[in-house]
């Protein structure tokens, strides 16, 4: 009984304490989540502009006033604020960025060395030494090492049998970086025909031009002359005893040709000076080094002259001229000149290039150029290359690429041939080829030619084709199935397929069905092509790539690439950094809009200048196709554009901001009106041809209508955008800064859809690991926005 009383007493005491505690208890407050970082607000200094019949106000024009020290100090502060804002917004993705960067770096091609290229008696190649940022240019005699395979090990340059060093280092670009302030970027590099000298140009960042140097390959020392600044072209003459080079003016216009005798103390001779600031000069060697061709062109005319390489100081001979700007490449083969051009015929514009020929000795007044090939429906000659015994042709049949060789010399006495009459040897290619790029192919007297074969579902393959028998070797290709690089010498070759496939002479269909020969990834990633109807009925090719394991109807996020300018091919090559998106269920798409290349001159012209809106509408049509067909979820579509492609994507966003969830604009062209009217960086005639001449009132109105900066909608929700730019980009960083500031000012503010500006350094382009870091940031940005 006493125990029970004691228990009750303790219980009442416990209850009293509990009530006291509850009386003073305050529930623990859950802290509010930190407020999202606020975007920078640069000062506005409205300035009024009037041109033609239009007046407009620009509150951020001060950002481009490079000569105003006060403005530039404000710009420095603003750029620092943008950098901190981007870091703050992306701070929650640091672990993701690190993971993505590791993924991408792991996929990088381990061996940066180039496969050896035979030129005369030598094998030339570049290799990267351990711990060095830049490569070394090397060569070795092919006769000493026919079985040359390894070029990444220092011991590979030593023949232990003979006890002799067989590798010769020609140029160490790490030492060149010391000459040019820690930065090494080569624009041109030409070995002389006698293999005694190397002429090359290096970028001088402090002065913003390319500097010419000539190095004696026997001694390794620099020649005292020529040494010239602002050099844009090189060509050898007199079997390597003379060098011709082109110098640009202060506006980077190539305008003067000089001839320098190697080893001579005489002043370099001025061969040509073009005073007209609308005319440009370009030179190149024919592949047999018999001639130097001189192209003199403007928007109104094109001319080609020949210089006899054996006597470079003799008069130039005019061999071709036409009205209007045209693409003209002249080659020489056994007494004939061959011209590859897209010039108008009989006053009518042509859609594609064609090949002409004429005897070299004909006088200018009597010269007649004859067609080499008859026109064939749906078969287009995209490019040509010559060697002593064969002509190589890159063809396009519909949307499909072909590669073939034709024996030389061509028969005489006939004006034009049907291709089949010449018994072409069609060379094997993988499926889904998006581009075929000829290699340097310096050796005119070798029937083996090198090409790089690109595909959206295959890492680039460097392939040597023997044009005399159709045999082929993949000599370098990354094997992503093993997530490492392997250098292939003879592993995938013509010996792996039937003789019939490799030497087909009639059928145009010679794809190699065994994808394993090409390290093809189509087993894991699908590639499909659609024809999308644009607003006016034009059919726009749309290529999509996706993971076969992760494709789900109407659920996948998507990334739509576009460019559509200068008649340039849209880059649809496999890019290993995109694998991180594909493996996470993304669809990667490519819109071949008008204004771009690959579909003829008319396709290019239909998307430039006053027709630039066609490019934008094509891109929008492809974007809508992806969502309407359920290929991409309607709220998960993103855009991607580089340079002029940035203008395309930003303009599409202005038209349809609700169509995109996010976008990435890399060094974009955004302020078209002001850049074309008041260029800060030099523009060339091709830029105005592409985007319009503001002096023409119709062009001016078209520019005003598509210019991204001038057409940002007010009180509308814009997608999240990550802009990357640099102070040294062709389209200045002020364009990106002005656009970002104005979108934030005019559009509806939503912290889940930030507008970010990320500045990249000059070394990103040359440093693969810095590229991985930038790609990881872009990918993390897209993933973050999709999850928000």
PDB file of N, CA, C and O in Angstrom, residues 65 110 594 682:
ATOM      1  N   UNK A  65      31.114  51.266 -75.037  1.00  0.00           N
ATOM      2  CA  UNK A  65      31.975  52.444 -75.233  1.00  0.00           C
ATOM      3  C   UNK A  65      33.370  52.151 -74.688  1.00  0.00           C
ATOM      4  O   UNK A  65      33.738  52.555 -73.584  1.00  0.00           O
ATOM      5  N   UNK A 110      42.544   9.898 -74.721  1.00  0.00           N
ATOM      6  CA  UNK A 110      43.752   9.937 -73.892  1.00  0.00           C
ATOM      7  C   UNK A 110      44.959  10.360 -74.708  1.00  0.00           C
ATOM      8  O   UNK A 110      45.760  11.189 -74.288  1.00  0.00           O
ATOM      9  N   UNK A 594      17.239  27.104 -93.022  1.00  0.00           N
ATOM     10  CA  UNK A 594      17.725  27.898 -94.155  1.00  0.00           C
ATOM     11  C   UNK A 594      18.733  28.945 -93.676  1.00  0.00           C
ATOM     12  O   UNK A 594      18.623  29.472 -92.577  1.00  0.00           O
ATOM     13  N   UNK A 682      36.144  44.699 -86.410  1.00  0.00           N
ATOM     14  CA  UNK A 682      36.043  44.750 -87.879  1.00  0.00           C
ATOM     15  C   UNK A 682      35.057  43.719 -88.428  1.00  0.00           C
ATOM     16  O   UNK A 682      35.065  42.556 -88.044  1.00  0.00           O
TER      17      UNK A 682
END
